[in-house]
PDB file of C-alpha atoms in Angstrom:
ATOM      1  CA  UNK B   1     -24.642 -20.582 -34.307  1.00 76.00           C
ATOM      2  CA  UNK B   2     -24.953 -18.197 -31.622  1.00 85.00           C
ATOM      3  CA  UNK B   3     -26.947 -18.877 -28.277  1.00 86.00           C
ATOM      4  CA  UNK B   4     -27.648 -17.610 -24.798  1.00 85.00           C
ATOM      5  CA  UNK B   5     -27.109 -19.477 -21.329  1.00 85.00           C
ATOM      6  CA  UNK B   6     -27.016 -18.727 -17.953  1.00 84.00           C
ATOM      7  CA  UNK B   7     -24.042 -18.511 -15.331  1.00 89.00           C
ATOM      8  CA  UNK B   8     -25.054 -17.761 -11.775  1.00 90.00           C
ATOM      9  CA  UNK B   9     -21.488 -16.740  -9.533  1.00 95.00           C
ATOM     10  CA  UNK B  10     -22.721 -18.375  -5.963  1.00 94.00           C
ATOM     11  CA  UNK B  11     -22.255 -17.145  -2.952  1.00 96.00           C
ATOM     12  CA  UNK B  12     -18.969 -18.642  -2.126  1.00 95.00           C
ATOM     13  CA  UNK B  13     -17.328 -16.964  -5.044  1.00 96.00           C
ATOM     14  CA  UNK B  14     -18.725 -13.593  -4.409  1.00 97.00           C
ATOM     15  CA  UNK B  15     -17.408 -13.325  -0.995  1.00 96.00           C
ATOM     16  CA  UNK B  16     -14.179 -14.777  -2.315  1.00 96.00           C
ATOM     17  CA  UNK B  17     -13.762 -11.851  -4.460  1.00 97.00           C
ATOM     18  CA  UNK B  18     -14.088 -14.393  -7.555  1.00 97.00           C
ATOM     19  CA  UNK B  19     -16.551 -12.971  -9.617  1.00 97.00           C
ATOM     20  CA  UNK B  20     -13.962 -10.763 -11.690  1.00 97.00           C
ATOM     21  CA  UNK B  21     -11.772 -13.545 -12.579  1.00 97.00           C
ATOM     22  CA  UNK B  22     -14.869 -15.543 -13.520  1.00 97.00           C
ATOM     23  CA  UNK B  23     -16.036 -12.927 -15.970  1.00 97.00           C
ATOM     24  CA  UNK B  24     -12.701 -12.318 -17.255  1.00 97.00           C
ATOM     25  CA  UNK B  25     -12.289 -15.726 -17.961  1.00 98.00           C
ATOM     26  CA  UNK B  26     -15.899 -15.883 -20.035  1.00 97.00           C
ATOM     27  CA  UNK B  27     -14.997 -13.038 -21.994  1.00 97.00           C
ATOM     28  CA  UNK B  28     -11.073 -14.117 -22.476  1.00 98.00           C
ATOM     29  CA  UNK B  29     -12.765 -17.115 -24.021  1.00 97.00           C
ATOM     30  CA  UNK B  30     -14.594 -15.405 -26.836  1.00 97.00           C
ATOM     31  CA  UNK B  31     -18.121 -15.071 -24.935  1.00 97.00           C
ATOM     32  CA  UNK B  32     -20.028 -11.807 -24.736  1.00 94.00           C
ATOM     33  CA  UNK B  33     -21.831 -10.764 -21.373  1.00 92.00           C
ATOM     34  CA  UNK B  34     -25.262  -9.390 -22.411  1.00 88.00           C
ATOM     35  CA  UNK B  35     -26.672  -9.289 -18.643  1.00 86.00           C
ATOM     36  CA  UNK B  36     -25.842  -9.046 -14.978  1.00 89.00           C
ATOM     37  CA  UNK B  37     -27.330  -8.729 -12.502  1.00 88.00           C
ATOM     38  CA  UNK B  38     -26.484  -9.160  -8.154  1.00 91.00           C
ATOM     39  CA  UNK B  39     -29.049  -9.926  -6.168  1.00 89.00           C
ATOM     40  CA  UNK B  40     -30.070 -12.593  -3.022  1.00 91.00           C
ATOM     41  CA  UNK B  41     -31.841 -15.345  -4.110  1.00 88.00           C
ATOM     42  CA  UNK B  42     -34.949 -15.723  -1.511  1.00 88.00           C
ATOM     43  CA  UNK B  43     -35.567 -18.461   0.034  1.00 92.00           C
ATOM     44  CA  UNK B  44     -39.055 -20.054  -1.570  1.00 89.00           C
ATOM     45  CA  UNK B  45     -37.874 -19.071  -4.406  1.00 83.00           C
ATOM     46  CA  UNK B  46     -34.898 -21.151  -3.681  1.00 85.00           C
ATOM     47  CA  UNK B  47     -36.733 -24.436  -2.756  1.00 89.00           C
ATOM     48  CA  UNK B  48     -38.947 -23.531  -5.919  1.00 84.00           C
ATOM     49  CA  UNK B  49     -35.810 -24.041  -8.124  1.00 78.00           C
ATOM     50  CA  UNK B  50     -33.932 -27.030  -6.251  1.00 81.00           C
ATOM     51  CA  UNK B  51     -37.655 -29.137  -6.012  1.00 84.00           C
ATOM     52  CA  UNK B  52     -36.030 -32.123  -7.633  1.00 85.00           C
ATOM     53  CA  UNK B  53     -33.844 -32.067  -4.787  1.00 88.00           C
ATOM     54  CA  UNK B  54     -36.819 -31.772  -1.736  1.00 93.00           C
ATOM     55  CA  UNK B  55     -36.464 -35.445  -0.761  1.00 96.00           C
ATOM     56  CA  UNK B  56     -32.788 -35.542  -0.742  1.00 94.00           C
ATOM     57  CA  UNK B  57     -31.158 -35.467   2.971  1.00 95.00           C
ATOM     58  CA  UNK B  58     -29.138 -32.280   1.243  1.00 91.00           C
ATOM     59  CA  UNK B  59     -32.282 -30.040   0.457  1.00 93.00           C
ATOM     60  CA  UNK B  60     -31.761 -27.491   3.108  1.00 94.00           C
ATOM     61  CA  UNK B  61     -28.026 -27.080   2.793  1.00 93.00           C
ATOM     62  CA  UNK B  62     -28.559 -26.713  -0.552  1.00 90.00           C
ATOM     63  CA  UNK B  63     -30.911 -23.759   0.200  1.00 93.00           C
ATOM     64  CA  UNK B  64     -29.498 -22.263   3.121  1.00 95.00           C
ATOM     65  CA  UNK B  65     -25.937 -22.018   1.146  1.00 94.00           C
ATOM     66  CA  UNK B  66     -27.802 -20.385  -2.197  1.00 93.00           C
ATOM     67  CA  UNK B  67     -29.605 -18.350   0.335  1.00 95.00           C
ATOM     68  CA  UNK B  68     -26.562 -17.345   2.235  1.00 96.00           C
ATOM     69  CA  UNK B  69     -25.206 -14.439   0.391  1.00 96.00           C
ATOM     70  CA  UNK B  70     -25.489 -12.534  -3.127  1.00 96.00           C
ATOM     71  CA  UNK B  71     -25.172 -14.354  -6.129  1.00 93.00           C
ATOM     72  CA  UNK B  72     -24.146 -12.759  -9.715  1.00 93.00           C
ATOM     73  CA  UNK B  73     -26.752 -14.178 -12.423  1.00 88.00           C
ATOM     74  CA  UNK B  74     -25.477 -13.643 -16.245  1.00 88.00           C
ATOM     75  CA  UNK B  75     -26.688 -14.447 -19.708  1.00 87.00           C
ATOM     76  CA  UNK B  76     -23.912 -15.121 -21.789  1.00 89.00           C
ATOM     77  CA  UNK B  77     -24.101 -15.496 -25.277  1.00 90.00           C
ATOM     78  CA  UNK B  78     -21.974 -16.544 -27.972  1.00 93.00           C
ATOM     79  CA  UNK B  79     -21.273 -20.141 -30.670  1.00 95.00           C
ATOM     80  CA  UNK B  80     -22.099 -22.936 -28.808  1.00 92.00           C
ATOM     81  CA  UNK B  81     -22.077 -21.007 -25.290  1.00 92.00           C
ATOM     82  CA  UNK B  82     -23.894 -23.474 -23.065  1.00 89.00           C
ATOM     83  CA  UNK B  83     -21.169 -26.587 -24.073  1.00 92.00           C
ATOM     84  CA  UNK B  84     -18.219 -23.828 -23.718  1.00 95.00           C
ATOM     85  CA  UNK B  85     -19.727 -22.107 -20.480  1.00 94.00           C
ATOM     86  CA  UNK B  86     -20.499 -26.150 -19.216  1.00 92.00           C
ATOM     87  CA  UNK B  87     -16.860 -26.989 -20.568  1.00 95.00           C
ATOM     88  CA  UNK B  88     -15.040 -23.827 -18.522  1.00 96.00           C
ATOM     89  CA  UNK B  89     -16.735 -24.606 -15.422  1.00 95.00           C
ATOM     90  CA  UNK B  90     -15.618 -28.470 -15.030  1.00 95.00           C
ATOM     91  CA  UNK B  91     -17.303 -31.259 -12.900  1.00 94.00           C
ATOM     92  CA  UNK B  92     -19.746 -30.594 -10.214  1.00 91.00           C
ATOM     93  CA  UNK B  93     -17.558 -32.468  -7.924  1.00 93.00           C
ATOM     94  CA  UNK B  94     -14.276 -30.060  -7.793  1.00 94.00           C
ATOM     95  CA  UNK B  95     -12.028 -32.502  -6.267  1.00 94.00           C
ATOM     96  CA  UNK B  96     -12.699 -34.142 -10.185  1.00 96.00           C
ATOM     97  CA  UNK B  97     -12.659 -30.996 -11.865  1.00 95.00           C
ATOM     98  CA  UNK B  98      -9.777 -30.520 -14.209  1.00 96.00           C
ATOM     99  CA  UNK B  99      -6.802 -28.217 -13.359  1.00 97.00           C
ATOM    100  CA  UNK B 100      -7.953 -24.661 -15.489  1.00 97.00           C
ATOM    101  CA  UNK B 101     -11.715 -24.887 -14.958  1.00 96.00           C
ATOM    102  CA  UNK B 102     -13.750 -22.323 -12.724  1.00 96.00           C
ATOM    103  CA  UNK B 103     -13.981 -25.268 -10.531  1.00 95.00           C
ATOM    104  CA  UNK B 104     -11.346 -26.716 -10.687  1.00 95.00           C
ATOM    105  CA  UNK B 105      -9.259 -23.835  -9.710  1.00 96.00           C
ATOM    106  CA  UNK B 106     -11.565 -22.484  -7.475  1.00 96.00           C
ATOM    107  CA  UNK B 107     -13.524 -24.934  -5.090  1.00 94.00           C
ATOM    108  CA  UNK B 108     -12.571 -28.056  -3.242  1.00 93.00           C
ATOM    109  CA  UNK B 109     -16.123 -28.748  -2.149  1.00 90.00           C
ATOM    110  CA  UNK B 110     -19.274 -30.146  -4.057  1.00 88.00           C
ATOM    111  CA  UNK B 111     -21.717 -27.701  -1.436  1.00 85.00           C
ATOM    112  CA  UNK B 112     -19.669 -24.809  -2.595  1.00 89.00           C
ATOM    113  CA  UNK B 113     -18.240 -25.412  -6.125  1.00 90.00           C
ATOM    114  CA  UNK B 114     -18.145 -21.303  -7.292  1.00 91.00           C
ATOM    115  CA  UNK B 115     -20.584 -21.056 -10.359  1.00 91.00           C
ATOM    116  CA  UNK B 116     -24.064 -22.878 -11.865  1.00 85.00           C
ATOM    117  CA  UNK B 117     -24.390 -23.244 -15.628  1.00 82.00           C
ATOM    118  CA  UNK B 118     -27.805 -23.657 -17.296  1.00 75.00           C
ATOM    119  CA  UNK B 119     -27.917 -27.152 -19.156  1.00 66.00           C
ATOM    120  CA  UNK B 120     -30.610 -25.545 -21.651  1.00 58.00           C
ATOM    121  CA  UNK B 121     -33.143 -22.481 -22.158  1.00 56.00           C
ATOM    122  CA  UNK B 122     -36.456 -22.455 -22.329  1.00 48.00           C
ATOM    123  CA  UNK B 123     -39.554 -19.686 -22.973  1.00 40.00           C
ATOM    124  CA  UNK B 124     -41.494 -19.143 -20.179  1.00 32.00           C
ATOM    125  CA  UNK B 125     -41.276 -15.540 -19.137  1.00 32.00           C
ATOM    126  CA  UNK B 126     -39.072 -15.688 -16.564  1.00 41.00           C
ATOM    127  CA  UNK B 127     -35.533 -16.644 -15.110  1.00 43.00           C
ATOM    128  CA  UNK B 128     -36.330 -17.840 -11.526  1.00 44.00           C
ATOM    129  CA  UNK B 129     -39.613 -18.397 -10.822  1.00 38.00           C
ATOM    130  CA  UNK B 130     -41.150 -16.014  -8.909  1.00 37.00           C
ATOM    131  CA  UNK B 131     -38.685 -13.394  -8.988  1.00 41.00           C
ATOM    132  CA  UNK B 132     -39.935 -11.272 -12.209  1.00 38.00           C
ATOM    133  CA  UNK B 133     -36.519  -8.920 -12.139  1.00 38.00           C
ATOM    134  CA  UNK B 134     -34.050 -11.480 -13.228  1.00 42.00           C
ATOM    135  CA  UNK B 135     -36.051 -12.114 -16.094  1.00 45.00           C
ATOM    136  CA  UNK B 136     -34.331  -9.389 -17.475  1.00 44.00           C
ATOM    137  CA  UNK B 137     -30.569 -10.856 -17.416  1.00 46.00           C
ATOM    138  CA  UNK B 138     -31.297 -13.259 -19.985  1.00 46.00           C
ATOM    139  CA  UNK B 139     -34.180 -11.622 -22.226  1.00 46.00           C
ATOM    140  CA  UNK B 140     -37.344 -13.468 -20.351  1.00 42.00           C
ATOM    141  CA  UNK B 141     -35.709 -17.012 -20.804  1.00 42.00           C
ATOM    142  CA  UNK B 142     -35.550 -19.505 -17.899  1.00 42.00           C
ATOM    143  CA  UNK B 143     -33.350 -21.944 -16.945  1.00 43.00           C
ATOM    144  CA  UNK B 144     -32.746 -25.449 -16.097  1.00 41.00           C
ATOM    145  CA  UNK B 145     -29.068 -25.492 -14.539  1.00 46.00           C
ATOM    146  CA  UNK B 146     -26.863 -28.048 -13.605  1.00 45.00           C
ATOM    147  CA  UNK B 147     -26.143 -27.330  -9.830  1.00 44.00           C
TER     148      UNK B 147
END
């Protein structure tokens, strides 16, 4: 069965040059891109989407490095894409993230590990909340990612 996810490129692998390679891998792999979109993620809208993380002592890294430069949000579709897009990117930590994942070839840091994957989709209108636009990367579905 077919479904839709979400890959954000962060701002560590756009100013790497990595976001080629990253969607050349996705589509290598079988997966279709049906929406891009670059763009700076503002700030509350930022601390809007990393809440769960407000009491953590790594909150405003966290948004000052999201913040930091343009990020590359897709919807990527295809069988099973949110296991296969979870699968390609590897673990959080890149230091355990397998040779031949986006991670694992491309980031030795957990504060900068090169891509976001949404862990499931839900209806509500929108992508981020608050910023309407994006909505239209993955057909007004929103996101809960693993960051």
């Amino acid at each position: 069965m077919s479904e839709r996810t979400f890959v954000m490129v962060k701002p560590d692998a756009v100013a790497r040059g990595l976001t080629g390679e990253i969607l050349a891998r996705i589509e290598r792999r079988g997966l279709k891109v049906v929406g891009l979109k670059q763009t700076r993620m503002e700030r509350s809208v930022a601390e809007e989407h990393y809440g769960e993380h407000r009491e953590r002592p790594f909150f405003g890294e966290l948004v000052d490095f999201i913040t930091s430069g343009p990020v590359v949000m897709m919807a990527i579709e295809g069988p099973g894409a949110i296991v296969v897009m979870r699968t390609m990117m590897g673990a959080t930590n890149p230091q355990d993230a397998a040779p031949g994942t986006i991670r694992g070839d491309f980031s030795l840091e957990v504060g900068e590990n090169a891509v976001v994957v949404a862990t499931r989709l839900t209806r509500r209108g929108e992508l981020w909340p608050g910023q309407h636009d994006a909505a239209l990367v993955v057909g007004q579905a929103s996101v809960h990612a693993d960051h």
